[in-house]
PDB file of C-alpha atoms in Angstrom:
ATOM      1  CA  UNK A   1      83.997 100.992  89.169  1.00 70.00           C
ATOM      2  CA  UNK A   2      84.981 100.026  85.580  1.00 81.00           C
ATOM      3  CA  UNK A   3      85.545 103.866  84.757  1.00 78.00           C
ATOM      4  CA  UNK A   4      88.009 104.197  88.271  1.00 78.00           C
ATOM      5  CA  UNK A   5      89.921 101.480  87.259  1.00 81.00           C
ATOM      6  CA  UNK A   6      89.908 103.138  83.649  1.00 83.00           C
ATOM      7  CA  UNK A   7      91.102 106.788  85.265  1.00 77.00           C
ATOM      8  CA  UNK A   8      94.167 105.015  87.391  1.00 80.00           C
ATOM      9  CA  UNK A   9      95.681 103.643  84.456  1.00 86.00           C
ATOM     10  CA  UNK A  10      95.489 106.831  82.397  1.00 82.00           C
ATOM     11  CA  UNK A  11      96.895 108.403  85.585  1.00 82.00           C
ATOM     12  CA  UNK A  12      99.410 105.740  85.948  1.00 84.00           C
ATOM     13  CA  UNK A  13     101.027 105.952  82.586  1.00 85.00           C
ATOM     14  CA  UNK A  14     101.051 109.866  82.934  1.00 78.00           C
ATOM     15  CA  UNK A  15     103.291 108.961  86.057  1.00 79.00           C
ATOM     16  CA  UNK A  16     105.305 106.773  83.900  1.00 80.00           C
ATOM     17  CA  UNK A  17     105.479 109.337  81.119  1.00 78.00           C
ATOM     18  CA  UNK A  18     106.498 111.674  84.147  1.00 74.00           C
ATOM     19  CA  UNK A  19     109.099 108.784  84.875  1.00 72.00           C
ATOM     20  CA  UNK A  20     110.300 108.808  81.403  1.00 76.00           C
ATOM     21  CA  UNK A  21     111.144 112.283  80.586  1.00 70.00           C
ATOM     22  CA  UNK A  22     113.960 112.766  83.765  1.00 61.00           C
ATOM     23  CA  UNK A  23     112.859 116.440  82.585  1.00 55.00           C
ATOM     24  CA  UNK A  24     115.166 116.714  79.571  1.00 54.00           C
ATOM     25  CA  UNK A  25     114.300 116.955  75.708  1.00 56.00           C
ATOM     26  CA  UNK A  26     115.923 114.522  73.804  1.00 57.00           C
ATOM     27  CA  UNK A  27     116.310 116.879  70.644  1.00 61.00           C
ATOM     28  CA  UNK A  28     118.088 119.992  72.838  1.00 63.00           C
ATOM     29  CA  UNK A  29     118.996 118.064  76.115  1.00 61.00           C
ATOM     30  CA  UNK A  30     117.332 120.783  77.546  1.00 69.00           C
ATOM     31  CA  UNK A  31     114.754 120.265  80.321  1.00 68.00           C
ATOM     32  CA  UNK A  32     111.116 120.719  79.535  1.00 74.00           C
ATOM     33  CA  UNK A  33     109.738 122.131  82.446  1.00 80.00           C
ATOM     34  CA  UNK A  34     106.614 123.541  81.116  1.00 83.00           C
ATOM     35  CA  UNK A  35     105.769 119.867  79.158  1.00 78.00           C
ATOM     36  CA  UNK A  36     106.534 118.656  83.206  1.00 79.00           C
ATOM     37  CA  UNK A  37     104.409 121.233  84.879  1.00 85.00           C
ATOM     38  CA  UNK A  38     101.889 120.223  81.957  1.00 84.00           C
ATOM     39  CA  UNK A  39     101.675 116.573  83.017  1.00 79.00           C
ATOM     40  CA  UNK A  40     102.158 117.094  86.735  1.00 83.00           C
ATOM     41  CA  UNK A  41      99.147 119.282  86.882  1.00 87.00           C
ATOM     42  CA  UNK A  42      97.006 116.733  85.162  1.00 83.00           C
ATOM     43  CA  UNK A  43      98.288 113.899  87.090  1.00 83.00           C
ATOM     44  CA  UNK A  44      96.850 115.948  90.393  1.00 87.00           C
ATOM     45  CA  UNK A  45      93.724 116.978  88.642  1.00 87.00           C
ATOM     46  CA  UNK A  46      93.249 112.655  88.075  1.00 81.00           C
ATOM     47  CA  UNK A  47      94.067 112.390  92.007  1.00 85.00           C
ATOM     48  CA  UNK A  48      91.274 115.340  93.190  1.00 88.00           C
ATOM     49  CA  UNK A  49      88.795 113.369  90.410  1.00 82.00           C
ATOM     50  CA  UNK A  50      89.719 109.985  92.453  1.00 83.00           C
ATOM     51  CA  UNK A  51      88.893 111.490  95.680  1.00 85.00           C
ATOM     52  CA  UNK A  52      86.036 113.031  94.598  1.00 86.00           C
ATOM     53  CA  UNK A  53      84.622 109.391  93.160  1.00 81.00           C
ATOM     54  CA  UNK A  54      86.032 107.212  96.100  1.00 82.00           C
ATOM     55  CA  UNK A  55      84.138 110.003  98.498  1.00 86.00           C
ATOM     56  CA  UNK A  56      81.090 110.017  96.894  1.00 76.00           C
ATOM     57  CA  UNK A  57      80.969 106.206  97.116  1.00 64.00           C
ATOM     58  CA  UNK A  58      82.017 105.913 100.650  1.00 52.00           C
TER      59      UNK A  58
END
């Protein structure tokens, strides 16, 4: 359970990194979608690697 709790907090301050960014670079003020896009997809690969571990438990 220790490494769950471990993977929600990693996936939690991704969010807040996610949170952060409001999608612009603070050097151009240009938005950073593929830095976004980069993040988003490994916020959803920590939520299918949740499921999976909840799942196999239940």
């Amino acid at each position: 359970m220790a490494e769950l709790e471990a993977a929600i907090e990693r996936l939690e301050r991704a969010v807040a990194r996610l949170e952060a960014a409001h999608g612009v670079d603070g050097r151009s003020g240009e938005v950073d979608y593929l830095r976004l896009r980069e993040i988003a997809a490994r916020v959803d690969q920590a939520l299918a690697r949740i499921g999976r571990i909840l799942g196999e438990g239940g």
